[in-house]
Coordinates of C-alpha atoms in Angstrom, one line a residue:
X11 CA 51.0 3.3 20.8
X12 CA 52.6 6.5 22.3
X13 CA 50.5 10.1 23.4
X14 CA 51.9 13.2 22.7
X15 CA 53.5 13.9 26.3
X16 CA 54.7 10.2 25.9
X17 CA 52.9 8.5 28.0
X18 CA 51.5 4.7 26.9
X19 CA 48.3 4.3 25.2
X20 CA 47.0 0.5 24.4
X21 CA 44.1 1.1 21.4
X22 CA 42.8 -3.2 21.2
X23 CA 39.4 -3.4 20.5
X24 CA 37.1 -1.6 21.1
X25 CA 33.5 -1.7 19.7
X26 CA 30.7 0.4 19.5
X27 CA 28.1 0.5 22.6
X28 CA 25.1 1.0 20.6
X29 CA 26.0 -2.3 18.4
X30 CA 28.2 -3.9 21.2
X31 CA 29.3 -3.9 25.0
X32 CA 31.3 -0.7 24.2
X33 CA 35.2 -1.0 25.4
X34 CA 38.8 -2.7 24.3
X35 CA 39.2 -5.8 24.7
X36 CA 39.8 -7.5 28.6
X37 CA 43.9 -8.1 26.5
X38 CA 44.2 -4.0 26.6
X39 CA 42.7 -3.4 29.9
X40 CA 44.7 -6.2 32.4
X41 CA 47.6 -5.8 30.6
X42 CA 47.7 -1.8 31.3
X43 CA 47.1 -2.5 35.2
X44 CA 50.1 -4.7 35.5
X45 CA 52.3 -2.1 34.0
X46 CA 51.0 1.2 35.4
X47 CA 49.5 2.4 39.0
X48 CA 46.2 3.6 37.5
X49 CA 44.8 3.2 33.9
X50 CA 41.8 5.3 32.4
X51 CA 39.8 3.2 30.0
X52 CA 37.0 4.8 27.9
X53 CA 33.1 3.4 27.6
X54 CA 31.9 5.1 25.0
X55 CA 28.4 5.9 24.1
X56 CA 27.5 8.4 27.6
X57 CA 27.1 6.6 30.9
X58 CA 24.1 5.3 29.8
X59 CA 24.9 3.2 27.1
X60 CA 28.5 2.1 27.9
X61 CA 29.7 2.3 31.0
X62 CA 26.5 0.4 32.0
X63 CA 28.1 -2.4 29.8
X64 CA 31.6 -1.7 31.5
X65 CA 30.5 -2.9 34.0
X66 CA 28.1 -4.9 33.7
X67 CA 29.7 -7.0 31.1
X68 CA 33.3 -6.6 30.6
X69 CA 33.6 -6.1 34.9
X70 CA 31.4 -9.0 35.6
X71 CA 33.1 -11.1 32.9
X72 CA 37.2 -9.7 34.2
X73 CA 36.4 -9.7 37.3
X74 CA 37.8 -5.9 37.3
X75 CA 36.5 -3.6 40.8
X76 CA 36.8 0.3 38.8
X77 CA 38.5 2.5 41.7
X78 CA 35.9 5.7 40.2
X79 CA 34.4 7.2 37.8
X80 CA 35.2 10.3 35.9
X81 CA 31.7 11.8 32.9
X82 CA 32.7 13.3 31.0
X83 CA 30.3 16.7 30.2
X84 CA 30.0 20.2 28.4
X85 CA 29.0 23.3 28.7
X86 CA 27.2 23.0 24.3
X87 CA 25.6 19.1 25.0
X88 CA 23.6 20.7 28.0
X89 CA 22.9 22.7 25.9
X90 CA 21.7 21.4 23.5
X91 CA 19.5 19.0 26.7
X92 CA 18.8 22.6 27.3
X93 CA 16.6 23.2 24.2
X94 CA 18.7 25.2 22.0
X95 CA 19.5 24.6 17.9
X96 CA 23.4 23.1 17.3
X97 CA 22.9 26.8 15.2
X98 CA 23.6 28.8 18.6
X99 CA 25.1 27.1 21.3
X100 CA 28.4 29.6 21.1
X101 CA 26.1 32.1 22.6
X102 CA 25.5 32.2 25.7
X103 CA 22.3 30.1 27.7
X104 CA 23.0 30.1 31.3
X105 CA 18.8 29.4 31.2
X106 CA 19.5 26.2 29.1
X107 CA 22.7 25.2 30.8
X108 CA 20.1 25.1 34.1
X109 CA 17.7 23.5 32.3
X110 CA 19.9 20.4 30.3
X111 CA 21.6 19.8 34.2
X112 CA 18.6 17.1 34.9
X113 CA 20.7 14.8 31.9
X114 CA 23.9 15.1 34.2
X115 CA 22.3 14.8 37.2
X116 CA 21.2 11.1 35.8
X117 CA 24.1 10.2 34.9
X118 CA 26.0 11.3 38.3
X119 CA 22.9 8.9 39.6
X120 CA 23.4 6.0 37.4
X121 CA 27.0 5.8 37.8
X122 CA 26.4 5.9 41.6
X123 CA 24.2 2.6 41.7
X124 CA 27.6 0.3 41.0
X125 CA 29.5 1.7 44.1
X126 CA 32.4 3.8 43.3
X127 CA 32.7 7.4 43.6
X128 CA 32.5 9.6 40.6
X129 CA 34.1 12.9 39.3
X130 CA 32.7 15.0 36.9
X131 CA 35.1 16.5 33.4
X132 CA 33.6 20.0 32.4
X133 CA 35.0 19.4 29.0
X134 CA 35.3 23.3 28.2
X135 CA 35.0 25.0 24.4
X136 CA 36.1 28.6 23.3
X137 CA 32.5 29.5 23.4
X138 CA 32.2 28.7 26.9
X139 CA 31.2 31.3 29.4
X140 CA 32.2 31.4 33.1
X141 CA 28.4 31.7 34.7
X142 CA 27.4 28.4 32.2
X143 CA 30.4 26.8 33.9
X144 CA 29.7 28.4 36.9
X145 CA 26.2 26.9 36.4
X146 CA 27.4 23.1 36.8
X147 CA 30.0 23.9 39.4
X148 CA 27.2 24.6 41.8
X149 CA 24.4 21.1 41.0
X150 CA 28.0 19.3 41.0
X151 CA 28.6 20.7 44.4
X152 CA 24.8 20.6 45.6
X153 CA 24.7 16.8 44.3
X154 CA 28.6 15.7 46.4
X155 CA 30.2 16.1 43.7
X156 CA 34.0 17.6 42.7
X157 CA 33.8 18.9 39.2
X158 CA 36.5 20.7 37.1
X159 CA 36.7 22.0 34.3
X160 CA 39.5 20.6 31.7
X161 CA 41.5 22.4 29.0
X162 CA 43.0 19.6 28.1
X163 CA 42.9 19.9 24.1
X164 CA 44.4 23.4 24.8
X165 CA 47.5 22.7 27.6
X166 CA 47.6 19.3 27.2
X167 CA 48.2 17.2 31.1
X168 CA 48.7 20.0 32.2
X169 CA 44.6 21.6 31.7
X170 CA 43.8 18.0 33.4
X171 CA 46.0 18.3 35.9
X172 CA 43.5 19.0 39.3
X173 CA 41.0 16.2 37.4
X174 CA 44.0 13.8 38.0
X175 CA 45.0 14.4 40.6
X176 CA 41.4 14.3 42.1
X177 CA 41.0 10.5 40.5
X178 CA 43.3 9.8 41.9
X179 CA 42.4 10.8 45.3
X180 CA 39.3 8.8 45.3
X181 CA 41.3 5.7 43.4
X182 CA 43.6 5.8 47.2
X183 CA 41.5 6.4 49.0
X184 CA 39.9 2.5 48.7
X185 CA 35.5 4.0 49.0
X186 CA 35.0 1.6 45.7
X187 CA 32.1 -0.7 46.7
X188 CA 32.1 -1.8 43.1
X189 CA 29.0 -4.2 42.5
X190 CA 27.2 -4.7 39.1
X191 CA 23.5 -3.9 38.3
X192 CA 22.4 -7.2 38.3
X193 CA 23.8 -11.4 40.4
X194 CA 24.0 -13.4 37.2
X195 CA 21.4 -16.4 38.9
X196 CA 18.8 -13.4 38.1
X197 CA 16.5 -14.3 34.7
X198 CA 17.6 -12.6 31.6
X199 CA 14.3 -10.9 31.6
X200 CA 14.3 -9.5 34.8
X201 CA 17.8 -8.5 34.0
X202 CA 16.3 -6.2 30.7
X203 CA 13.5 -4.7 33.4
X204 CA 16.4 -4.2 35.4
X205 CA 18.5 -1.6 33.1
X206 CA 15.7 -0.5 32.0
X207 CA 14.3 0.3 35.5
X208 CA 16.9 1.4 36.8
X209 CA 19.5 3.8 34.5
X210 CA 17.1 4.7 31.1
X211 CA 13.8 5.1 33.5
X212 CA 11.2 3.1 32.3
X213 CA 8.0 2.1 34.0
X214 CA 8.1 -1.7 33.1
X215 CA 9.3 -3.8 29.1
X216 CA 7.0 -5.1 27.5
X217 CA 8.3 -8.7 25.8
X218 CA 6.4 -10.0 22.2
X219 CA 5.4 -13.8 22.2
X220 CA 9.0 -13.6 20.7
X221 CA 11.3 -12.6 23.4
X222 CA 9.6 -15.0 25.4
X223 CA 9.6 -17.7 23.3
X224 CA 13.9 -16.5 22.1
X225 CA 14.5 -16.0 25.8
X226 CA 13.2 -19.0 27.9
X227 CA 15.1 -20.8 24.5
X228 CA 18.1 -19.2 25.8
X229 CA 18.5 -20.4 29.6
X230 CA 17.1 -24.2 28.4
X231 CA 20.9 -23.8 25.7
X232 CA 22.1 -22.4 29.3
X233 CA 22.5 -18.9 28.9
X234 CA 20.8 -18.0 31.4
X235 CA 23.9 -17.0 33.9
X236 CA 25.4 -14.0 30.9
X237 CA 25.1 -10.9 31.6
X238 CA 22.4 -8.7 29.4

């Protein structure tokens, strides 16, 4: 399809990350890579669920080596993480944004585990105040990553030009050393533990007897090297 600003966009597949891998097909991505200098693709359902599956499943199976990750953040979402009710999101609450930043911080940490640089795109809403935005910018600066306020919904490509230039610069710098979270040879149960501990910060995973039996059956059937 063609966007409003006449750039090509490939829409092919896209199962939800809560029931599948949460990203489009390898066919779409590989086609885009043959047609463009830079390809932007979405991994839905957040940097914990969608991005982890994109890296550990799609990139692994397709031999893809991403150069940059863009984490989309919103003042409204951070306020909700900070305890604000949905009906109060339009009211300025800098303290709630600051409290909710632990969520953004965790997403940044998760993305850096895969060996690629990250940048934050702040998806701007008209109810956002400068004080709330500044708190996010300060946090990202403290984390050592750049953040950009994005107004693409109002100004089209011009509203994300600074973000785009930064993404291109990071990609061209060649600083990415992409690596999946776990190796193919790791036992399935340990792969599950690795994702739970490293991405979701679980202390451990308790497997039922039925689950352990099924995992053993999968490995005996030759599926021990597949991603989870």
